[in-house]
Every structure is written in structure tokens, then in C-alpha cells.
């Protein structure tokens, strides 16, 4: 059986399930972690045995051939619990899910890590270094709560920049001109922000599934504004983009039907290398490619949403995910993802000397 | 801990800035930028700015939430979101700046799931107790019998983390596990050893007590003795590799030596309360940390 930890209403998850069923695989959805725990689970750490109950079925953990972890729906608070107990339960469920998914010998896409990957990629020394080591450049970026510094950076960027939050909870957006400055000042009056200078070039969304990279061309700054239209983040999410996409939109995505692009093989290899370096099976890279061929990496997302891609690209992505899950290869004990928990804070130089 | 570190840094005439996360945006500010692959930036503390190039190291202790005043038109939810953003900015700063950070917040995460951490620990060659995580009362009961009725239970996350022995009286409330997964572990008899790692230095402390959780020995009316200890070289090496693998420059590793001489590892703590141990044993854990911070490199 292949388990999809996510909703069948989510487009990509549904497509992957279709592809898997077409191959004769049994697929089950569990909408969120709380349901999984409430239905029943038992896990013996070290022994590798245990079971989960999915609907009326009791599935031994050894019978799971693969797991796909997708963004999950928010869970409404239980009115019978105090906020403190609700909080405690959320932490316990998260800890359980992290332990469970790491104990499974089958492929888990993407295997959650305790590190919060929902944050922008540049907010981690480890990820910064891996992005550069994979051959990408990074845009000039400023993180600040200082309005004057932010305004100066925006001005020096020609009045055009990406504005984002350091938690990654709100999707980044392109701001421009006087209206952009107003938006920047309004945001920074509330909390710290980051600004990214926008390099010239073609915007691409690249979706990597293991060793396959599929790309679409997106308009510059493509990002719907789901603010206010999205529910609160699910406290049970592990390592997940905070926003649950409304149908037809996705955080930091573009309009529906973004056209497929053939990636140069070197760039495709770079994207796959970066995804591997970040210990991901499935990633969404937002790139700006200059005419010179240089690719600038604006961000990397660990729970890609591809609703904005042309249907044939969504099909390719779903097929690649189904291939990966159906392969059902047992994870090896030396799988680096099982060892990876961050990196030493050892002051390693970041890509270039500190000025 | 923080007071201790400040006192030691003062005693050495080292310049340092103490940033209390509660005062973020009021008492201090953080700004950093990325250009040409390098990180540059500054810290405002009070009225003065310190450039990142003047920074040798950062020590991150428990971070409180910033105390941002709630605005008149702001709902509690909006205020909470704003506080969260501010908190994330501090975390992102500590995770990004290219200096020695003891330890980067990104590496604290393994402690948020004990079953996850247990798998990590086992891969570094430590013995780990048989463990069951379940929402099924019958499974818990079966595990209790399988382990000859010598079982403890504890939380899975770092919240409300107190270890308790399971007894037959607990059977009446075992149904509660249906509402929240619970972790049961085979009880391993032996001597507790807390190992503090600071860079490449190691400080094992042996704790002799009859309490199930030595931290709460006084609370349980049990005695507790602590003394500096030594570890077999291969166990010491394992501890250093585990801390390194977990991305922790400083850590507190909880071991237990069984009567057969086997070393079990229960947990690795990213922000250990080392002063408690050095007060009893005279071990120079804090001095090693201060040395490291002053050196700015491992």
C-alpha cells in the first residue's frame, strides 16, 4: 500500500494516486496527522514493526511501499481542550509523525526533517552553501526591521524587489515603484522583512523529482496574493509550506497553465544536484536565468505545489512521483537523509569571504 | 546560565553584547544582507551598532518571544503572527551569520521528537531501549508484559518531559493514549551519566540516584549524588561524533551504563543546563564554552 499523507482534494496528490492506481497499486489518503493518530497507530522503534489503521484496515508498517507527504489541511482546534493541551497535543503528534516517517523502511517523499524548511532558503547557512555549491548564484538580499535601510535597498534596486517574510508563512511578492514602497513600509511597520533584488532574466519554476527536472516559464514576479484568503497554518504540519493553496492557486506560483520549458541539460543537472544536496526527493526551485546562462536561485520549496503548471507538466510531475513511490525500494541504512539533522555551527565561510 | 557566561566574559575583559529576545526591536535590532555569496550585517544594541565583521561568535540560549506591544486595532491573532515573525527573524539571523554559533537553532530540531532522535542516536552506535509509541491501550499493556513489567513512559516531544515508571495502577487510565500518542520504554537499570560536549571537549558526570528521573530526585524524595566520571574512549568518541552529527557545538547527552557495562543513550539536548552539573562536580564546562566563544572557532 502507498500512503498519501494529504487530501485527495489536492490536485497533485489526486493525480499521483490516479497514476499509482492505474499501475495496480493500493493507495490510501490520510488527510492529516491527527486523523492518523486517532485512527490508531503503533510503532516499535528499532524493531521496525508496528501498524497504522487506515479506515477499517490495519496496515502493518512493513506493508507500506511508499509515503507521499503533502501540505495538509488545517485542523480546527478541539473545543474540549485547553489551548495549552491543544498545543501539547500538536507537539506530540508532530514528534510522533517525525519518528514514524523516519522509522519506515519504504520511500517517504519528502521525508520531513526537524529543521523548518518552510523558511526562505537563504535563512540557513547550510542551504545557502548548498545552493552556491550547486552552481547557482543568489540575489542580493536584505533582512531587516529598519525602515530606512529597507527603503534605501529598494531604491538601489531600481524600485523593484521581492518582499517576503522570514518565517516563510506569507508568500513572497514582487513590489515595484511607489506602490511597492508603500507596501514595503506598511509591512516593515509590522515586522521584519526580507527584500531580494530581482536580477534580469527569464523566470522559471523547476520541479525536481529525484533525477528528473521539469520546468515551466512564469511571468516575472508571478505570485498570486492569497493573503487573507488562506486558512491559518496547521499546527500539525511538519516542515511544510504554511499556506494551504486554494484551488487554482499556489503560494509563489503563477497563473494556471504556465507553459513547459525544455531545460538545458546542465541546468537540469544542477537542479537535481541541489535537490539531492538538500536531501529532498521532490523540490520546487524558483530561478531567474540570465541570457548568459547563469541561473539565480530565488528560493527552494520542500513541498511543491504545481497547480499553475500546464496540465502536461503536472502529469509529468505526478508520473515521476508515482514512479518514485512505486519503485518501493527499501531505504538503505546509509541513506544520508537518515543522518541529516542540520549542520555544525562551525563558522564555515559562506561561499565568499565576509566583507 | 546566561548570568554565568556574562560573569565569565567580564572576568576575562572580553567585549560582548547580551541580547534578550524579549527586547527585540526595542532594545536591539538585527540587519543582514547577502551579496556576492557573502553575508554582511550589523547588530544594534541600544544606540550603538556592531558590524558582523567585529563578531567572533554567538551563543544561543533559550529564546523567549519578543515582547512587541499590541497595537490598538490589532487582534490577538494578528499580534501573535507579528511576534512570530519577529522571533523567526532572530532565529534566521542565528542560522545564517557566518561566525561560530553555539549552536545554530536549525540544529535544535532533533530534540523535538524523541523517537526521531532515538533513531539518530542508534546510528551512532549507542544502545537504545526497546520503545513503543502507540495510541492503542492493548499494545501498551502487551509491551509492559513483554518487558517484564519494567517500563517507563514519557512525552514524545520536548514538552512536559518527565519520565515516570509504569505501574499496574496506570492500567485504569491507559485508555487515554487513544487521544494522544504515548511513548513507552523498557526500563534500563544502571547509572546515569550526563555528558556535556563543548566543541571537542567532553565532560561526563555520573549521577547516582534511585529516582526514575534524576532531575526530579528531590521532588520524589530520593537522594542524588553527582561526580565527574570518565568514559571508555570508544564511548567518548561516539558522543563527540553524535554531537557533531546533530550539528551541535555544545550538547548534553544522557547516557545510562547498564550493570553489564553497556552504554545506552536516551537523548541529546541542544541547550544543556550545564551550571547545575558543574556546581556539584567542579567540572570546567562553562570555562570550556567561554574559551570556545572567545576563540571563535572549533
PDB file of N, CA and C in Angstrom, chain A residues 12 68-70 109-110 207-210 214 275 279-284 301-306 317 321 324:
ATOM      1  N   UNK A  12      -2.352  17.662  -7.051  1.00  0.00           N
ATOM      2  CA  UNK A  12      -1.198  16.817  -7.342  1.00  0.00           C
ATOM      3  C   UNK A  12      -1.341  15.456  -6.668  1.00  0.00           C
ATOM      4  N   UNK A  68       3.777   9.537   0.497  1.00  0.00           N
ATOM      5  CA  UNK A  68       3.923  10.885  -0.068  1.00  0.00           C
ATOM      6  C   UNK A  68       3.382  11.862   0.968  1.00  0.00           C
ATOM      7  N   UNK A  69       4.226  12.801   1.396  1.00  0.00           N
ATOM      8  CA  UNK A  69       3.802  13.783   2.400  1.00  0.00           C
ATOM      9  C   UNK A  69       3.474  15.084   1.675  1.00  0.00           C
ATOM     10  N   UNK A  70       2.242  15.513   1.756  1.00  0.00           N
ATOM     11  CA  UNK A  70       1.811  16.733   1.083  1.00  0.00           C
ATOM     12  C   UNK A  70       1.356  17.771   2.108  1.00  0.00           C
ATOM     13  N   UNK A 109       8.330  10.567   0.531  1.00  0.00           N
ATOM     14  CA  UNK A 109       8.557  11.769  -0.291  1.00  0.00           C
ATOM     15  C   UNK A 109       7.671  12.907   0.233  1.00  0.00           C
ATOM     16  N   UNK A 110       8.192  13.969   0.696  1.00  0.00           N
ATOM     17  CA  UNK A 110       9.538  14.196   1.177  1.00  0.00           C
ATOM     18  C   UNK A 110       9.639  13.815   2.654  1.00  0.00           C
ATOM     19  N   UNK A 207      10.597  21.902 -11.168  1.00  0.00           N
ATOM     20  CA  UNK A 207      10.155  20.870 -10.231  1.00  0.00           C
ATOM     21  C   UNK A 207      11.053  19.652 -10.414  1.00  0.00           C
ATOM     22  N   UNK A 208      11.701  19.283  -9.351  1.00  0.00           N
ATOM     23  CA  UNK A 208      12.622  18.143  -9.427  1.00  0.00           C
ATOM     24  C   UNK A 208      12.014  16.976  -8.661  1.00  0.00           C
ATOM     25  N   UNK A 209      11.946  15.842  -9.319  1.00  0.00           N
ATOM     26  CA  UNK A 209      11.552  14.604  -8.647  1.00  0.00           C
ATOM     27  C   UNK A 209      12.711  13.631  -8.849  1.00  0.00           C
ATOM     28  N   UNK A 210      13.427  13.376  -7.794  1.00  0.00           N
ATOM     29  CA  UNK A 210      14.636  12.536  -7.840  1.00  0.00           C
ATOM     30  C   UNK A 210      15.574  13.041  -8.940  1.00  0.00           C
ATOM     31  N   UNK A 214      11.567  19.135 -14.307  1.00  0.00           N
ATOM     32  CA  UNK A 214      10.558  19.629 -15.234  1.00  0.00           C
ATOM     33  C   UNK A 214      10.348  21.107 -14.940  1.00  0.00           C
ATOM     34  N   UNK A 275      18.737  19.586  -5.312  1.00  0.00           N
ATOM     35  CA  UNK A 275      17.666  18.865  -4.610  1.00  0.00           C
ATOM     36  C   UNK A 275      18.254  17.730  -3.775  1.00  0.00           C
ATOM     37  N   UNK A 279      18.752  17.021   0.496  1.00  0.00           N
ATOM     38  CA  UNK A 279      18.148  15.787   0.996  1.00  0.00           C
ATOM     39  C   UNK A 279      16.658  15.732   0.699  1.00  0.00           C
ATOM     40  N   UNK A 280      16.295  16.221  -0.472  1.00  0.00           N
ATOM     41  CA  UNK A 280      14.887  16.188  -0.880  1.00  0.00           C
ATOM     42  C   UNK A 280      14.721  15.243  -2.059  1.00  0.00           C
ATOM     43  N   UNK A 281      13.526  14.643  -2.141  1.00  0.00           N
ATOM     44  CA  UNK A 281      13.183  13.852  -3.316  1.00  0.00           C
ATOM     45  C   UNK A 281      12.415  14.700  -4.310  1.00  0.00           C
ATOM     46  N   UNK A 282      11.745  15.702  -3.786  1.00  0.00           N
ATOM     47  CA  UNK A 282      10.816  16.496  -4.585  1.00  0.00           C
ATOM     48  C   UNK A 282      10.992  17.949  -4.144  1.00  0.00           C
ATOM     49  N   UNK A 283      11.297  18.811  -5.082  1.00  0.00           N
ATOM     50  CA  UNK A 283      11.536  20.214  -4.713  1.00  0.00           C
ATOM     51  C   UNK A 283      11.045  21.136  -5.816  1.00  0.00           C
ATOM     52  N   UNK A 284      10.738  22.338  -5.418  1.00  0.00           N
ATOM     53  CA  UNK A 284      10.360  23.401  -6.349  1.00  0.00           C
ATOM     54  C   UNK A 284      11.425  24.500  -6.237  1.00  0.00           C
ATOM     55  N   UNK A 301      11.546  25.301  -2.383  1.00  0.00           N
ATOM     56  CA  UNK A 301      10.429  24.881  -1.538  1.00  0.00           C
ATOM     57  C   UNK A 301      10.394  23.359  -1.430  1.00  0.00           C
ATOM     58  N   UNK A 302      10.156  22.915  -0.208  1.00  0.00           N
ATOM     59  CA  UNK A 302      10.229  21.476   0.051  1.00  0.00           C
ATOM     60  C   UNK A 302       8.889  20.774  -0.139  1.00  0.00           C
ATOM     61  N   UNK A 303       7.824  21.533  -0.259  1.00  0.00           N
ATOM     62  CA  UNK A 303       6.514  20.925  -0.524  1.00  0.00           C
ATOM     63  C   UNK A 303       5.895  21.630  -1.719  1.00  0.00           C
ATOM     64  N   UNK A 304       6.352  21.252  -2.895  1.00  0.00           N
ATOM     65  CA  UNK A 304       5.941  21.981  -4.093  1.00  0.00           C
ATOM     66  C   UNK A 304       4.442  21.877  -4.371  1.00  0.00           C
ATOM     67  N   UNK A 305       3.928  22.950  -4.898  1.00  0.00           N
ATOM     68  CA  UNK A 305       2.552  22.987  -5.397  1.00  0.00           C
ATOM     69  C   UNK A 305       2.666  23.397  -6.855  1.00  0.00           C
ATOM     70  N   UNK A 306       2.030  22.630  -7.748  1.00  0.00           N
ATOM     71  CA  UNK A 306       2.243  22.901  -9.167  1.00  0.00           C
ATOM     72  C   UNK A 306       0.932  23.124  -9.913  1.00  0.00           C
ATOM     73  N   UNK A 317       5.009  15.536 -13.619  1.00  0.00           N
ATOM     74  CA  UNK A 317       5.432  15.555 -12.209  1.00  0.00           C
ATOM     75  C   UNK A 317       4.762  14.405 -11.457  1.00  0.00           C
ATOM     76  N   UNK A 321       6.540  11.211  -9.650  1.00  0.00           N
ATOM     77  CA  UNK A 321       6.328  10.881  -8.233  1.00  0.00           C
ATOM     78  C   UNK A 321       5.793   9.456  -8.086  1.00  0.00           C
ATOM     79  N   UNK A 324       8.565   7.058  -8.510  1.00  0.00           N
ATOM     80  CA  UNK A 324       9.429   7.031  -7.325  1.00  0.00           C
ATOM     81  C   UNK A 324       8.789   6.205  -6.203  1.00  0.00           C
TER      82      UNK A 324
END
